[in-house]
Coordinates of C-alpha atoms in Angstrom, one line a residue:
M294 CA 0.1 -0.3 -0.1
T295 CA 2.7 2.5 1.1
S296 CA 4.7 1.7 -2.4
S297 CA 1.5 2.2 -4.5
L298 CA 1.2 5.4 -2.5
D299 CA 4.5 6.3 -2.0
S300 CA 4.7 5.7 -6.5
S301 CA 1.3 7.8 -7.0
L302 CA 3.2 10.5 -5.3
L303 CA 6.2 10.0 -7.1
L304 CA 4.3 10.9 -9.8
F305 CA 3.4 14.4 -9.1
S306 CA 6.1 15.7 -6.6
P307 CA 8.9 17.5 -8.4
D308 CA 11.1 17.5 -5.8
D309 CA 14.3 15.7 -6.0
E310 CA 14.9 14.6 -3.0
V311 CA 11.6 13.2 -2.0
L312 CA 12.5 11.1 -4.7
E313 CA 15.5 9.5 -3.5
Q314 CA 14.1 8.9 -0.2
V315 CA 11.2 6.9 -1.7
K316 CA 13.8 4.8 -3.6
V317 CA 16.1 4.1 0.0
D318 CA 12.4 2.9 1.6
I319 CA 11.4 0.7 -0.8
G320 CA 15.0 -0.9 -0.7
F321 CA 16.1 -0.9 -4.5
Q322 CA 19.8 -2.6 -5.1
N323 CA 20.4 -0.8 -8.0
L324 CA 18.8 2.5 -7.9
S325 CA 18.6 3.3 -11.6
Q326 CA 18.2 -0.3 -13.4
D327 CA 15.4 -1.2 -10.4
W328 CA 13.8 2.5 -9.9
D329 CA 13.4 2.4 -14.0
S330 CA 11.8 -1.5 -14.4
Y331 CA 9.4 -0.1 -11.3
M332 CA 7.8 2.6 -12.6
D333 CA 8.0 1.8 -16.6
P334 CA 4.7 0.1 -16.2
V335 CA 3.4 2.6 -13.9
E336 CA 4.5 6.0 -15.3
H337 CA 4.1 5.6 -18.8
P338 CA 0.8 4.8 -18.6
L339 CA -0.2 7.9 -16.7
K340 CA 2.5 10.1 -18.6
E341 CA 0.1 9.2 -22.1
H342 CA -3.1 9.7 -20.3
Q343 CA -1.8 13.4 -19.3
L344 CA -0.4 14.4 -22.0
S345 CA -3.2 13.5 -24.1
E346 CA -5.6 15.7 -22.1
L347 CA -2.9 18.7 -21.4
E348 CA -1.8 18.6 -25.4
P349 CA -4.1 20.1 -27.8
A350 CA -5.7 17.6 -29.9
P351 CA -4.1 18.2 -33.6
A352 CA -6.4 20.2 -36.0
E353 CA -8.5 17.8 -38.3
A354 CA -6.8 18.8 -41.8
K355 CA -9.9 19.8 -43.7
E356 CA -10.4 17.8 -47.2
E357 CA -10.7 20.2 -49.9
P358 CA -13.0 19.4 -52.6
A359 CA -11.3 17.9 -55.6
P360 CA -12.0 19.7 -58.6
P361 CA -14.2 18.2 -61.4
A362 CA -12.3 15.7 -64.1
Q363 CA -12.3 17.3 -66.9
K364 CA -13.1 15.6 -69.9
Q365 CA -10.5 14.1 -72.2
V366 CA -11.8 14.4 -75.9
S367 CA -9.0 11.9 -78.2
V368 CA -9.3 14.1 -81.5
Q369 CA -8.8 11.9 -84.3
P370 CA -7.6 12.9 -87.6
V371 CA -10.3 13.2 -90.0
A372 CA -9.7 11.4 -93.5
N373 CA -10.7 13.8 -96.9
S374 CA -13.5 12.4 -98.0
V375 CA -13.0 13.9 -101.6
P376 CA -10.6 11.6 -103.2
V377 CA -7.7 13.1 -104.8
L378 CA -6.6 12.7 -108.3
D379 CA -3.4 14.8 -108.6
G380 CA 0.0 13.3 -108.9
W381 CA 2.4 13.2 -105.8
P382 CA 5.9 11.4 -106.0
G383 CA 6.6 11.8 -102.5
V384 CA 9.9 11.5 -100.9
H385 CA 10.5 7.8 -102.9
Q386 CA 9.8 9.3 -106.5
F387 CA 7.2 7.5 -107.0
Q388 CA 6.0 7.0 -110.7
V389 CA 3.9 4.9 -112.5
T390 CA 3.7 3.8 -116.5
V391 CA 2.2 1.1 -118.4
R392 CA 5.0 -0.9 -120.6
R393 CA 3.8 -2.0 -124.2
R394 CA 5.2 -5.6 -124.9
P395 CA 6.2 -6.5 -128.2
E396 CA 3.2 -7.4 -130.6
Q397 CA 3.0 -10.5 -132.4
A398 CA 3.3 -11.1 -136.3
G399 CA 0.2 -10.3 -137.4
R400 CA -1.8 -9.3 -134.3
Q401 CA -2.2 -6.0 -131.9
L402 CA -2.0 -5.8 -128.7
P403 CA -5.4 -6.1 -126.6
Y404 CA -4.6 -2.6 -125.0
V405 CA -3.5 0.7 -126.1
Y406 CA -1.0 3.4 -123.6
S407 CA -1.1 7.4 -124.5
A408 CA 1.8 8.3 -122.7
D409 CA 0.7 11.9 -123.7
G410 CA -2.6 12.0 -122.0
A411 CA -1.7 9.4 -119.5
K412 CA -4.7 7.1 -121.1
L413 CA -5.4 3.4 -121.5
Y414 CA -7.0 1.7 -124.1
T415 CA -8.1 -2.2 -123.0
D416 CA -10.4 -5.3 -123.5
M417 CA -12.3 -6.6 -120.3
M418 CA -10.0 -9.2 -118.4
V419 CA -6.7 -8.3 -120.2
A420 CA -3.7 -8.3 -117.7
V421 CA -2.3 -4.8 -118.2
P422 CA 1.8 -4.3 -117.1
F423 CA 1.9 -1.4 -114.7
S424 CA 5.5 -0.2 -113.9
F425 CA 6.4 1.2 -110.8
T426 CA 9.5 2.7 -110.2
Y427 CA 10.6 4.4 -106.6
S428 CA 13.8 5.1 -104.6
G429 CA 15.1 5.9 -101.3
V430 CA 13.3 2.3 -99.8
A431 CA 15.3 0.3 -97.3
D432 CA 12.4 -2.0 -97.0
P433 CA 10.2 -2.8 -99.4
S434 CA 8.0 -5.5 -98.0
A435 CA 7.1 -2.6 -95.2
L436 CA 5.1 -0.8 -98.2
R437 CA 2.1 -1.9 -100.4
I438 CA 0.4 -0.5 -104.1
R439 CA -3.2 0.0 -103.5
A440 CA -5.1 0.1 -106.7
L441 CA -8.5 2.1 -106.7
P442 CA -11.2 3.2 -109.1
I443 CA -12.9 6.2 -109.1
Y444 CA -14.7 8.5 -111.3
R445 CA -13.4 11.5 -112.6
E446 CA -16.1 14.3 -112.8
S447 CA -16.4 16.3 -109.8
H448 CA -20.4 15.2 -109.6
H449 CA -19.3 11.7 -109.7
I450 CA -16.5 11.2 -107.8
Q451 CA -18.3 10.5 -104.2
T452 CA -20.0 7.6 -106.2
P453 CA -18.1 4.6 -105.7
V454 CA -17.5 2.3 -108.6
R455 CA -19.6 -0.7 -109.0
R456 CA -19.9 -3.0 -111.8
C457 CA -22.9 -3.9 -113.7
A458 CA -25.4 -6.9 -112.6
I459 CA -24.8 -8.5 -115.9
H460 CA -21.1 -8.9 -114.8
R461 CA -22.1 -9.3 -111.2
E462 CA -23.7 -12.7 -111.9
P463 CA -22.1 -16.4 -110.8
Q464 CA -22.2 -17.6 -114.3
D465 CA -20.0 -14.9 -115.9
P466 CA -16.7 -16.0 -116.5
S467 CA -14.9 -12.8 -115.3
N468 CA -16.0 -14.4 -111.6
D469 CA -14.2 -17.6 -111.7
T470 CA -12.0 -16.3 -109.2
G471 CA -14.3 -14.4 -106.7
H472 CA -14.6 -10.8 -105.9
M473 CA -17.4 -10.4 -108.2
M474 CA -17.9 -6.8 -106.8
H475 CA -14.1 -5.6 -107.6
V476 CA -14.1 -4.1 -111.1
V477 CA -10.1 -4.1 -110.3
R478 CA -8.4 -7.1 -110.6
A479 CA -4.5 -7.7 -109.7
D480 CA -2.7 -11.2 -111.0
H481 CA -0.5 -11.5 -107.7
H482 CA -0.5 -14.4 -105.7
H483 CA -0.7 -11.8 -102.8
A484 CA -2.9 -9.5 -103.4
S485 CA -5.8 -8.6 -100.9
Y486 CA -9.0 -7.4 -102.0
H487 CA -10.6 -4.5 -99.6
V488 CA -14.2 -2.7 -99.0
E489 CA -14.3 0.7 -97.2
Q490 CA -17.0 2.7 -97.2
E491 CA -18.5 1.1 -100.2
R492 CA -15.2 1.4 -102.5
C493 CA -13.6 -1.5 -103.6
S494 CA -9.8 -1.7 -103.7
V495 CA -6.7 -4.3 -104.4
T496 CA -3.8 -4.2 -102.6
V497 CA -0.2 -5.8 -103.6
P498 CA 3.1 -6.0 -101.8
L499 CA 5.8 -3.6 -102.8
E500 CA 8.8 -5.5 -104.0
A501 CA 12.3 -5.0 -104.9
P502 CA 12.8 -4.9 -108.9
E503 CA 14.0 -7.9 -110.5
P504 CA 18.0 -8.2 -111.6
G505 CA 18.8 -5.9 -115.0
T506 CA 15.8 -4.2 -114.5
D507 CA 14.7 -0.7 -112.6
H508 CA 11.0 -1.3 -112.3
Y509 CA 8.3 -3.6 -110.4
Q510 CA 5.8 -4.7 -112.3
V511 CA 2.0 -5.7 -111.5
L512 CA -0.7 -6.9 -114.4
F513 CA -4.5 -5.9 -113.5
K514 CA -7.4 -6.6 -114.9
F515 CA -10.6 -4.4 -115.8
A516 CA -14.0 -6.3 -115.4
C517 CA -16.7 -4.3 -116.5
M518 CA -17.1 -2.3 -119.7
N519 CA -16.8 1.6 -119.4
T520 CA -20.6 1.3 -121.4
C521 CA -22.0 -0.9 -119.2
V522 CA -25.6 0.2 -117.9
G523 CA -26.0 -0.2 -113.9
G524 CA -22.2 0.0 -113.8
I525 CA -19.4 2.7 -114.8
N526 CA -22.5 3.9 -117.7
R527 CA -20.0 6.0 -119.8
R528 CA -18.5 7.6 -116.6
R529 CA -15.0 8.5 -117.1
L530 CA -13.3 6.5 -115.2
M531 CA -9.7 6.8 -113.0
L532 CA -7.4 4.2 -111.7
V533 CA -5.8 6.0 -108.5
L534 CA -2.3 4.0 -107.7
T535 CA -1.3 5.0 -103.9
L536 CA 2.3 3.7 -102.2
E537 CA 1.3 3.6 -98.5
E538 CA 3.0 2.0 -95.2
R539 CA 1.6 -1.5 -94.3
A540 CA 1.3 -0.9 -90.8
S541 CA -0.6 2.5 -90.7
G542 CA -2.0 3.2 -94.5
R543 CA -0.4 6.4 -94.2
T544 CA -0.1 7.5 -98.0
L545 CA 3.8 8.0 -99.4
G546 CA 2.9 8.8 -103.4
R547 CA 0.1 8.9 -105.7
Q548 CA -0.7 9.0 -109.5
A549 CA -3.7 8.5 -112.0
V550 CA -4.0 6.7 -115.1
E551 CA -7.3 7.2 -117.2
V552 CA -9.1 3.8 -118.0
K553 CA -11.7 3.0 -121.2
V554 CA -12.4 -0.8 -120.8
C555 CA -13.8 -1.1 -124.7
R556 CA -14.4 -3.4 -127.2
C557 CA -11.6 -2.5 -129.8
P558 CA -8.9 -0.3 -127.7
H559 CA -7.1 0.7 -131.1
R560 CA -10.0 2.2 -132.8
D561 CA -10.9 4.6 -129.9
W562 CA -7.3 5.5 -129.2
R563 CA -7.2 6.7 -133.2
A564 CA -10.6 8.5 -132.6
D565 CA -9.5 10.3 -129.7
E566 CA -5.8 11.6 -131.1
K567 CA -7.5 12.8 -134.5
R568 CA -9.9 14.4 -132.3
K569 CA -7.6 16.1 -130.2
G570 CA -4.9 16.9 -133.7
S571 CA -8.0 18.7 -135.2
E572 CA -8.3 20.6 -131.9
Q573 CA -5.3 21.7 -132.0
A574 CA -4.8 22.5 -135.5
Q575 CA -7.7 24.4 -135.9
P576 CA -8.4 27.5 -133.2
K577 CA -11.7 28.1 -131.7
A578 CA -14.0 30.6 -133.6
S579 CA -15.4 33.3 -131.5
K580 CA -19.3 32.9 -131.4
R581 CA -20.0 35.7 -133.4
P582 CA -17.1 36.0 -136.2
R583 CA -16.5 39.6 -137.4
R584 CA -17.7 40.1 -140.8
E585 CA -15.2 42.0 -142.9
P586 CA -16.4 45.1 -144.7
S587 CA -17.6 44.2 -148.6
P588 CA -16.6 46.4 -150.9
P589 CA -18.5 48.8 -152.8
P590 CA -21.0 47.0 -155.7
P591 CA -20.1 47.9 -159.1
S592 CA -22.1 50.0 -161.3
N593 CA -22.0 47.6 -164.3
G594 CA -22.9 44.8 -161.8
Q595 CA -20.0 43.0 -162.2
Q596 CA -17.9 42.1 -159.1
Q597 CA -15.1 44.0 -158.6
L598 CA -11.2 43.2 -156.8
Y599 CA -8.7 44.6 -155.3
V600 CA -5.1 44.5 -155.1
V601 CA -2.8 46.4 -152.7
A602 CA 0.4 47.7 -153.5
D603 CA 3.0 48.4 -151.1
D604 CA 5.4 50.2 -153.7
P605 CA 5.0 53.1 -156.8
A606 CA 6.7 51.0 -158.8
M607 CA 4.5 47.8 -158.6
Y608 CA 1.8 50.3 -159.0
R609 CA 2.0 51.2 -161.8
Y610 CA 3.3 48.0 -163.3
L611 CA -0.2 46.9 -162.3
V612 CA -1.9 49.6 -163.5
E613 CA 0.0 48.8 -167.1
A614 CA -1.0 45.2 -166.6
R615 CA -4.7 46.2 -166.3
E616 CA -5.0 48.7 -169.1
S617 CA -3.6 45.3 -171.4
L618 CA -5.5 43.1 -170.1
L619 CA -8.7 45.8 -170.9
R620 CA -7.7 46.1 -174.4
Y621 CA -7.6 42.2 -174.6
R622 CA -10.6 41.6 -173.0
R623 CA -12.4 44.2 -176.1
S624 CA -10.4 43.1 -178.7
V625 CA -11.8 39.5 -177.9
L626 CA -15.3 40.1 -177.3
A627 CA -15.2 42.4 -180.8
E628 CA -14.5 39.0 -182.5
Q629 CA -17.0 37.0 -180.7
A630 CA -19.4 39.6 -181.2
P631 CA -22.0 38.7 -183.9
P632 CA -22.7 40.4 -187.3
A633 CA -25.1 43.3 -186.5
P634 CA -28.6 42.3 -188.4
L635 CA -29.4 44.5 -191.7
S636 CA -32.0 47.0 -191.2
R637 CA -35.5 46.7 -193.3
Q638 CA -35.7 50.3 -195.1
D639 CA -39.4 50.7 -196.3
T640 CA -39.3 51.8 -200.2
A641 CA -42.5 53.0 -202.0
P642 CA -44.0 50.3 -204.3
V643 CA -43.3 50.5 -207.4
K644 CA -46.4 51.1 -210.3
P645 CA -46.6 48.8 -213.0
E646 CA -46.2 50.6 -216.4
Y647 CA -48.8 49.8 -219.3
R648 CA -47.9 50.7 -222.7

């Protein structure tokens, strides 16, 4: 009882002498160690209790309201809905042409290419060799070539190019390999056919040129005629050829070739060349050509012509020639004139004489 009372008094006594006396009365051998072990279970909980009562409670931190989260709007690049027909070689100098194969004896090729107007005349389902040249490509397998048919006129350019109903029939010979909706076909083992926004296209991987050549060649076929009703329907057809990245689809180059699919390519080519030649030879006439002033009418009703002389000597020579020709004309006319008829003179009747 005494020890517990002394301990309670010890906690609240600030005098050091009292503390030492209490330690002696209790009988600690080692004052420093025994006193600490004795007072630890008693002193520390009270200290914590007293400190908790004496010390002011820490103010609670007020949580500020978090600002409203802003809605993240991801901006995606918008693709141009109007196809582009302008040629663009790009950084790889992408170019396209149609190679002319050697003709066989007595036979014409089923296609003609006009380099001046970049226009191809071909029959249906004929393999036409398109040659592609490029430069600065380290890995050709990372790129591809896309062939997309597009109408040339601005009022038809948004219309997808479709085949006619007759050529879409499964029984048609052009549909033996499938892809009945595609006008353009690629004669390539790794060709891929795509339909994006109702537009049909075909892609082939880009390959390195063969040894001894500087171009990469791909065979394309056209599975519908320009005159097919319900299909192309006599609209001008363009084939847009683009160089793209296979992973992202980014365009690196573009070229366009006009195509006319017809039964007689050479006939249509000659007709177009003749028409272009006549248009270049003859200048365009104005709507209201200026009328030259007509010379005054001659007095005797004959047509009169005029010659302009810019030299006095030439003028005198022309006047003498005119006078000489007039004299010659009068002499010829006088010889050819018929003789004048004799005029009849009235005479008095002769009276008979009677003897």
